[in-house]
XYZ file of C-alpha atoms in Angstrom:
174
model
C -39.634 11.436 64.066
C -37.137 13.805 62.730
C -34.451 11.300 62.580
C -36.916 8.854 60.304
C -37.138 12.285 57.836
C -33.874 12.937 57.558
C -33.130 9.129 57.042
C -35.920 8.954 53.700
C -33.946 12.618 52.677
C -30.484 10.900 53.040
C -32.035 8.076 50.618
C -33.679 10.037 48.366
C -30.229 12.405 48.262
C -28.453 9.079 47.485
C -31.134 7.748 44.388
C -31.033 10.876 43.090
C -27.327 10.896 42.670
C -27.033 7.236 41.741
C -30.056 8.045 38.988
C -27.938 11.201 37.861
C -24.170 9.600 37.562
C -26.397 6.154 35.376
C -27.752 8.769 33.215
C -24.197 10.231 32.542
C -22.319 6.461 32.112
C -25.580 6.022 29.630
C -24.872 9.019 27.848
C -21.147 8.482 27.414
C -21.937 4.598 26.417
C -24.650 5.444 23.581
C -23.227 8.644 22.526
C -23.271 7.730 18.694
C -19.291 8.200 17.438
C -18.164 9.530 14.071
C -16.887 6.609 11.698
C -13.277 5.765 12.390
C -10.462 5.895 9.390
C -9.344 2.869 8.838
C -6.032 3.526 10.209
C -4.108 0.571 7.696
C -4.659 1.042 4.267
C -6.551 -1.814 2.730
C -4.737 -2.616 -0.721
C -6.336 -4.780 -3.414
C -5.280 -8.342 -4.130
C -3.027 -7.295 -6.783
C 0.601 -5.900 -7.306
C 2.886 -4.414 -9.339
C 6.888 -5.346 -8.949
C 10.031 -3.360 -9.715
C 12.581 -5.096 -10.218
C 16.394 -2.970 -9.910
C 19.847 -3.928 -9.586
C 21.873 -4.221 -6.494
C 21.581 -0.458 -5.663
C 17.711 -1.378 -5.199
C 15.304 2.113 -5.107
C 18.396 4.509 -4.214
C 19.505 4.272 -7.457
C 19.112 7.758 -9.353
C 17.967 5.959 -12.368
C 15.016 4.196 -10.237
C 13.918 6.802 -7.976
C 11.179 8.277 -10.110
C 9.800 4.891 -11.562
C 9.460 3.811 -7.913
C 7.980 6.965 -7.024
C 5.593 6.734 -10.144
C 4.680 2.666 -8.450
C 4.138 4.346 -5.512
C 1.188 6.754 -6.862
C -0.577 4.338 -8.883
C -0.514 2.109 -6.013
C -2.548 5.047 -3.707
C -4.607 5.916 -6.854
C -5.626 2.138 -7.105
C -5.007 0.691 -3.974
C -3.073 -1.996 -5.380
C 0.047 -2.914 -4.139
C 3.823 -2.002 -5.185
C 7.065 -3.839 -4.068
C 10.823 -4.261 -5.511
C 13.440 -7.026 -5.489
C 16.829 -5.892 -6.220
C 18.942 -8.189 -7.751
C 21.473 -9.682 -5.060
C 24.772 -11.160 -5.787
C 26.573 -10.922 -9.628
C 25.187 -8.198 -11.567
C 24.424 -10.118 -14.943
C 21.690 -11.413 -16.797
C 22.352 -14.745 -15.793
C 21.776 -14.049 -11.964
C 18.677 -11.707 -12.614
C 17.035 -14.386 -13.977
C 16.678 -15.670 -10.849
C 15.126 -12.815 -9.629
C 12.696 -11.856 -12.534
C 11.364 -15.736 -12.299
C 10.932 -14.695 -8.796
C 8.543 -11.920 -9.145
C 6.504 -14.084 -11.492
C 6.108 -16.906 -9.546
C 5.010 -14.232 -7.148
C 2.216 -13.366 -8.963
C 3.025 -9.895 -10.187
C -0.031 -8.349 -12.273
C 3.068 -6.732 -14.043
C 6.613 -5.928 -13.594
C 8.611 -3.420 -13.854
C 12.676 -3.192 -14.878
C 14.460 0.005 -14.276
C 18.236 0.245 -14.618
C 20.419 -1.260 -17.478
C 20.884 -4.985 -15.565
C 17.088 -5.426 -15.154
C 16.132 -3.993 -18.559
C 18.709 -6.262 -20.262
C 17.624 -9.130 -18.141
C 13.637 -8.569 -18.627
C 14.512 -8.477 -22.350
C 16.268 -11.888 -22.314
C 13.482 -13.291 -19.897
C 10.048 -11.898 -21.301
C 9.879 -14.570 -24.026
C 9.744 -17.354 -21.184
C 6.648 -16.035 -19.382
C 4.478 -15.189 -22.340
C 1.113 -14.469 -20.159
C 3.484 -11.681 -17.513
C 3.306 -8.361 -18.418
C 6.508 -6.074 -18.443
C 7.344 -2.733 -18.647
C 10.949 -1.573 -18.889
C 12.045 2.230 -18.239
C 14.747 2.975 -20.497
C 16.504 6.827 -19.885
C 16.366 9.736 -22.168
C 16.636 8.669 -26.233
C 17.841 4.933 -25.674
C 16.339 2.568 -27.315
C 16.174 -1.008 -26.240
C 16.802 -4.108 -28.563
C 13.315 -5.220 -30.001
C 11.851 -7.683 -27.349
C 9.076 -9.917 -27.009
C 5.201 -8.842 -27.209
C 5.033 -8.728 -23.314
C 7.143 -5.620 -22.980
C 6.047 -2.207 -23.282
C 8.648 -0.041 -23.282
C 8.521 3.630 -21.273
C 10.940 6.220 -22.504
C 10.628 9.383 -20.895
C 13.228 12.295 -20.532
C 13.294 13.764 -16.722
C 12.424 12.388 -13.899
C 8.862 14.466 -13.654
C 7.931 12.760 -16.922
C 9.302 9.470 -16.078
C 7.195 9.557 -12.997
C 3.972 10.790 -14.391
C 4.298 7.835 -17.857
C 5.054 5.251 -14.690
C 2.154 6.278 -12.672
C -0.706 5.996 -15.550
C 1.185 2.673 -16.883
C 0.842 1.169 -13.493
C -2.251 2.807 -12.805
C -3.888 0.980 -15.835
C -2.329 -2.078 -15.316
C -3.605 -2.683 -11.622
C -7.040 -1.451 -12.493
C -7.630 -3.948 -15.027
């Protein structure tokens, strides 16, 4: 007789404990989670391109305008790349290069440094419907261009950053 009570304690020792350790794999299953970052950034379907010369975004002169792309992009979420232009440095090989960021679809590009601004110049008249921007340093003016090219002239690289990053800003939010 005792040996049948102790067998229906042993059992109900054992359902209890299976009960208790379902509860807790329950608990830790259902347990409602706080929403999860998106750990990638999720950029809009639409970019804006610098384009430099071979020294690409090391160059002193292009260091602020690419750091000016860079906070319009996380302001809009739209995307910013560069293409520096490989091989001869003249207008006649960045042509090659600026036809390449329009074919890529560029909502507007950029040209810092005296090779890209002289070849955007030259090139802007081809591609009526792109939008350019050059970045010219301190007082220089550029030659008159076509009526695709806005022209940024900012002294110091704060300021040349800041006019970059509400240029671009506007131009990807449109």
């Amino acid at each position: 007789m005792f040996a049948r009570m102790f067998d229906g304690v042993r059992r109900w020792y054992w359902l209890a404990g299976l009960g208790v350790v379902l509860i807790v794999i329950a608990a830790v299953v259902l347990w409602p989670r706080a929403e999860e970052e998106p750990r990638a950034r999720q950029y809009r379907d639409v970019s804006a391109c610098l384009l430099t010369d071979s020294a690409g975004i090391t160059s002193a002169a292009v260091k602020p305008v690419w750091a000016g792309m860079q906070d319009a992009s996380l302001k809009t979420l739209g995307q910013v790349r560069f293409l520096a232009i490989a091989g001869p440095q003249d207008v006649a090989n960045g042509r090659t290069f600026v036809n390449t960021l329009v074919l890529g679809k560029c909502a507007i590009i950029v040209a810092a440094g005296k090779l890209p601004v002289e070849t955007v110049t030259t090139v802007a008249r081809e591609s009526p419907h792109q939008k350019f921007v050059i970045v010219v340093s301190g007082g220089a003016t550029p030659a008159p261009g076509a009526g695709n090219v806005s022209v940024i002239s900012a002294s110091g690289d704060d300021a040349t950053r800041d006019a970059v990053s509400s240029t671009i800003a506007q131009a990807l939010s449109a």
